[in-house]
CSV table of C-alpha atoms and ligand atoms in Angstrom, one decimal:
chain,number,residue,atom,x,y,z
O,1,MET,CA,0.0,0.1,0.2
O,2,SER,CA,1.3,3.7,-0.7
O,3,CYS,CA,-0.4,7.0,0.7
O,4,GLN,CA,0.1,10.4,0.7
O,5,GLN,CA,-1.8,13.4,3.0
O,6,ILE,CA,-2.9,16.2,1.1
O,7,LYS,CA,-4.6,18.6,3.3
O,8,GLN,CA,-6.8,16.8,5.7
O,9,THR,CA,-7.1,14.0,3.1
O,10,ARG,CA,-5.5,10.8,2.9
O,11,ILE,CA,-5.0,9.2,-0.5
O,12,GLU,CA,-4.3,5.5,-0.6
O,13,LEU,CA,-3.1,3.2,-3.2
O,14,VAL,CA,-4.3,-0.6,-2.8
O,15,GLN,CA,-4.3,-3.7,-4.8
O,16,GLY,CA,-7.8,-5.6,-4.5
O,17,ASP,CA,-11.3,-5.9,-5.4
O,18,ILE,CA,-13.3,-2.6,-4.8
O,19,THR,CA,-16.5,-4.5,-4.2
O,20,LEU,CA,-15.1,-5.7,-0.6
O,21,GLN,CA,-14.0,-2.1,0.4
O,22,GLU,CA,-15.4,-0.7,3.8
O,23,VAL,CA,-15.9,3.0,2.9
O,24,ASP,CA,-18.7,5.0,2.7
O,25,ALA,CA,-18.9,5.0,-0.7
O,26,ILE,CA,-17.3,3.0,-3.9
O,27,VAL,CA,-17.4,4.3,-7.2
O,28,ASN,CA,-18.8,2.2,-10.4
O,29,ALA,CA,-17.0,2.6,-13.4
O,30,ALA,CA,-20.3,2.4,-15.5
O,31,ASN,CA,-21.6,3.0,-18.9
O,32,ASN,CA,-24.0,5.8,-20.1
O,33,SER,CA,-27.4,3.6,-19.7
O,34,LEU,CA,-26.5,2.5,-15.9
O,35,LEU,CA,-28.1,-0.8,-16.5
O,36,GLY,CA,-25.2,-2.9,-15.7
O,37,GLY,CA,-22.3,-4.3,-18.1
O,38,GLY,CA,-18.9,-6.3,-17.3
O,39,GLY,CA,-16.0,-5.6,-15.4
O,40,VAL,CA,-16.0,-3.6,-12.2
O,41,ASP,CA,-19.6,-2.9,-13.1
O,42,GLY,CA,-20.8,-6.3,-13.3
O,43,ALA,CA,-18.9,-7.3,-10.2
O,44,ILE,CA,-20.6,-4.3,-8.2
O,45,HIS,CA,-23.8,-5.3,-9.3
O,46,ARG,CA,-23.2,-9.1,-8.3
O,47,ALA,CA,-22.1,-8.0,-5.1
O,48,ALA,CA,-24.9,-5.1,-4.2
O,49,GLY,CA,-27.8,-7.9,-5.4
O,50,PRO,CA,-30.7,-6.8,-7.7
O,51,GLN,CA,-32.0,-3.9,-6.0
O,52,LEU,CA,-29.0,-2.0,-7.0
O,53,LEU,CA,-30.2,-2.4,-10.6
O,54,ALA,CA,-33.8,-1.4,-9.8
O,55,GLU,CA,-32.6,2.0,-8.3
O,56,CYS,CA,-30.4,2.5,-11.3
O,57,ARG,CA,-33.4,2.0,-13.6
O,58,THR,CA,-34.9,4.9,-11.7
O,59,LEU,CA,-32.1,7.1,-12.9
O,60,LYS,CA,-32.2,7.2,-16.5
O,61,GLY,CA,-28.8,7.0,-17.2
O,62,CYS,CA,-25.9,9.2,-16.9
O,63,ASP,CA,-23.6,11.3,-19.3
O,64,THR,CA,-20.0,10.9,-19.8
O,65,GLY,CA,-17.9,12.6,-17.2
O,66,ASP,CA,-20.9,12.8,-14.8
O,67,ALA,CA,-21.8,10.8,-11.7
O,68,LYS,CA,-24.9,9.5,-9.8
O,69,LEU,CA,-25.7,8.2,-6.3
O,70,THR,CA,-27.5,5.0,-5.5
O,71,LYS,CA,-27.4,3.0,-2.1
O,72,GLY,CA,-25.0,0.2,-1.7
O,73,TYR,CA,-27.7,-2.7,-0.6
O,74,ARG,CA,-25.6,-5.8,0.0
O,75,LEU,CA,-22.1,-4.0,-0.2
O,76,ALA,CA,-20.3,-3.1,2.7
O,77,ALA,CA,-20.3,0.2,1.3
O,78,ARG,CA,-23.3,2.2,2.2
O,79,HIS,CA,-23.4,4.0,-1.2
O,80,VAL,CA,-22.3,3.4,-5.0
O,81,ILE,CA,-21.4,6.5,-7.0
O,82,HIS,CA,-21.7,5.5,-10.4
O,83,THR,CA,-19.8,7.7,-13.1
O,84,VAL,CA,-19.1,7.2,-16.8
O,85,GLY,CA,-15.8,7.7,-18.1
O,86,PRO,CA,-15.0,8.3,-22.0
O,87,VAL,CA,-13.5,5.4,-24.4
O,88,TYR,CA,-10.1,5.9,-24.8
O,89,GLY,CA,-9.5,8.1,-28.3
O,90,THR,CA,-12.7,9.8,-28.4
O,91,PRO,CA,-12.9,13.7,-28.5
O,92,ASN,CA,-12.0,15.4,-25.1
O,93,ALA,CA,-11.5,11.9,-23.5
O,94,PRO,CA,-8.9,13.6,-20.9
O,95,GLN,CA,-11.1,16.3,-19.8
O,96,LEU,CA,-14.1,13.7,-19.6
O,97,LEU,CA,-11.8,11.4,-17.6
O,98,ALA,CA,-10.9,14.0,-15.2
O,99,SER,CA,-14.5,15.1,-14.9
O,100,ALA,CA,-15.4,11.5,-14.0
O,101,TYR,CA,-13.2,11.7,-10.8
O,102,ARG,CA,-14.0,15.2,-10.1
O,103,ARG,CA,-17.9,15.0,-10.2
O,104,SER,CA,-17.8,11.7,-8.4
O,105,MET,CA,-16.0,13.8,-5.8
O,106,GLU,CA,-18.2,16.5,-5.9
O,107,VAL,CA,-21.3,13.9,-5.4
O,108,ALA,CA,-19.3,12.2,-2.4
O,109,ALA,CA,-18.9,15.7,-0.7
O,110,GLU,CA,-22.7,17.0,-1.2
O,111,ASN,CA,-23.6,13.7,0.4
O,112,ASN,CA,-21.5,13.8,3.4
O,113,ILE,CA,-19.6,10.5,2.4
O,114,ARG,CA,-16.1,11.0,4.1
O,115,THR,CA,-14.5,8.0,2.6
O,116,ILE,CA,-14.6,6.8,-0.8
O,117,ALA,CA,-12.8,4.3,-3.2
O,118,PHE,CA,-12.3,4.6,-6.7
O,119,PRO,CA,-11.4,1.7,-9.7
O,120,ALA,CA,-9.3,2.7,-12.5
O,121,ILE,CA,-12.1,4.3,-14.5
O,122,SER,CA,-11.7,3.7,-18.4
O,123,THR,CA,-8.9,1.4,-18.3
O,124,GLY,CA,-10.6,-1.8,-18.8
O,125,VAL,CA,-13.1,-2.2,-21.9
O,126,TYR,CA,-12.9,1.7,-22.3
O,127,GLY,CA,-9.5,1.4,-23.5
O,128,TYR,CA,-7.4,4.0,-21.5
O,129,PRO,CA,-3.7,3.0,-21.3
O,130,LEU,CA,-3.0,3.0,-17.5
O,131,ALA,CA,0.0,5.2,-18.0
O,132,GLU,CA,-2.2,7.9,-19.3
O,133,ALA,CA,-5.1,7.4,-17.1
O,134,ALA,CA,-3.1,7.2,-14.0
O,135,PRO,CA,-1.9,10.7,-13.8
O,136,ILE,CA,-5.2,12.0,-14.9
O,137,ALA,CA,-7.0,10.3,-11.6
O,138,ILE,CA,-4.5,11.3,-9.2
O,139,HIS,CA,-4.1,14.9,-10.8
O,140,THR,CA,-8.0,15.4,-10.5
O,141,VAL,CA,-8.5,13.8,-7.0
O,142,ILE,CA,-5.6,16.2,-5.6
O,143,ASP,CA,-6.9,19.0,-7.1
O,144,SER,CA,-10.6,18.6,-5.9
O,145,VAL,CA,-9.0,18.2,-2.1
O,146,LYS,CA,-6.8,21.4,-2.7
O,147,ASN,CA,-10.0,23.5,-4.0
O,148,GLY,CA,-11.7,22.5,-0.5
O,149,LEU,CA,-13.8,19.2,-0.9
O,150,GLU,CA,-13.8,17.6,2.5
O,151,ILE,CA,-13.1,14.2,2.0
O,152,ASP,CA,-11.1,12.3,4.6
O,153,LEU,CA,-9.8,9.2,2.4
O,154,VAL,CA,-9.7,8.5,-1.1
O,155,ARG,CA,-8.8,5.2,-1.8
O,156,PHE,CA,-7.6,4.0,-5.4
O,157,VAL,CA,-8.5,0.1,-5.4
O,158,LEU,CA,-6.3,-1.4,-8.4
O,159,PHE,CA,-7.4,-4.8,-9.7
O,160,THR,CA,-4.0,-5.6,-11.2
O,161,SER,CA,-0.3,-5.2,-10.4
O,162,ASN,CA,0.2,-3.0,-13.4
O,163,ALA,CA,-2.4,-0.9,-12.3
O,164,GLN,CA,-1.0,-0.5,-9.0
O,165,ASP,CA,2.6,0.3,-10.4
O,166,ALA,CA,0.9,2.8,-12.8
O,167,PHE,CA,-0.7,4.8,-9.9
O,168,LYS,CA,2.0,4.4,-7.6
O,169,ARG,CA,4.5,6.0,-10.2
O,170,ALA,CA,1.7,8.9,-10.8
O,171,LEU,CA,1.2,9.6,-7.2
O,172,GLU,CA,5.0,9.7,-6.2
O,173,ASP,CA,5.8,12.2,-9.4
O,174,ILE,CA,2.4,14.6,-8.4
O,175,ALA,CA,2.5,14.5,-4.9
O,176,ALA,CA,6.3,15.3,-5.1
O,177,HIS,CA,5.3,19.1,-6.9
O,178,TYR,CA,2.9,19.5,-3.9
R,201,ADP,P1,-14.3,0.9,-18.1
R,201,ADP,O1,-15.5,0.3,-19.3
R,201,ADP,O2,-14.3,2.1,-17.4
R,201,ADP,O3,-12.7,0.7,-18.9
R,201,ADP,P2,-13.8,-1.8,-16.8
R,201,ADP,O4,-14.5,-2.5,-15.6
R,201,ADP,O5,-13.9,-2.6,-18.2
R,201,ADP,O6,-14.5,-0.3,-17.1
R,201,ADP,O7,-12.7,-1.6,-16.3
R,201,ADP,C1,-12.2,-0.7,-15.3
R,201,ADP,C2,-10.9,-1.1,-14.3
R,201,ADP,O8,-11.5,-1.8,-13.1
R,201,ADP,C3,-10.1,-2.0,-15.1
R,201,ADP,O9,-8.5,-1.7,-14.8
R,201,ADP,C4,-10.4,-3.3,-14.4
R,201,ADP,O10,-9.1,-4.2,-14.1
R,201,ADP,C5,-10.8,-2.8,-12.8
R,201,ADP,N1,-11.6,-3.7,-12.2
R,201,ADP,C6,-12.3,-5.1,-12.6
R,201,ADP,N2,-12.9,-5.7,-11.6
R,201,ADP,C7,-12.5,-4.8,-10.8
R,201,ADP,C8,-12.8,-5.0,-9.3
R,201,ADP,N3,-13.8,-6.2,-8.5
R,201,ADP,N4,-12.3,-4.2,-8.5
R,201,ADP,C9,-11.4,-3.2,-8.8
R,201,ADP,N5,-11.2,-2.8,-10.2
R,201,ADP,C10,-11.7,-3.9,-11.1
């Protein structure tokens, strides 16, 4: 595990399964329909149970770069924040990836969520290279904290050792400049 403290926020990197995290909210890398998919989305729906899909149906989808809140149902986490990252190579993908992280942080802060876990959004089926996605993720989270969002813990839960390495490198590079 690696970690850094930025103002009042602890930023952690762990390798593991996001569905098992005991935090106030886990973030789902969903698609625009919010009606379930593969990867981390499928794993979260399987772990949370069918009531999660029922609530998602009421949300009428989510724009790329935006985020919406549901309950966590059978998860240890009380909430799920569903965000939609961009497909790599589409117009404005870097800005939209940053927006997915920023909006998730904002939705958390608006709902008194103090501890949040993120997967590596867009780095699976959506094809974002880890070496490009990791600095955007880390930068955006640190900027949100520096701009005053009150979150106690941001934990990146990386599924693979490659993802863990890429995020570790980005955190060390970026935190060195703060
Ligand atoms: P996207 O469509 O945004 O690319 P994916 O679910 O395909 O979403 O992949 C996003 C990232 O989530 C990938 O790095 C993948 O390895 C990772 N991932 C898959 N399952 C889990 C899990 N249970 N916990 C954490 N990360 C996961």
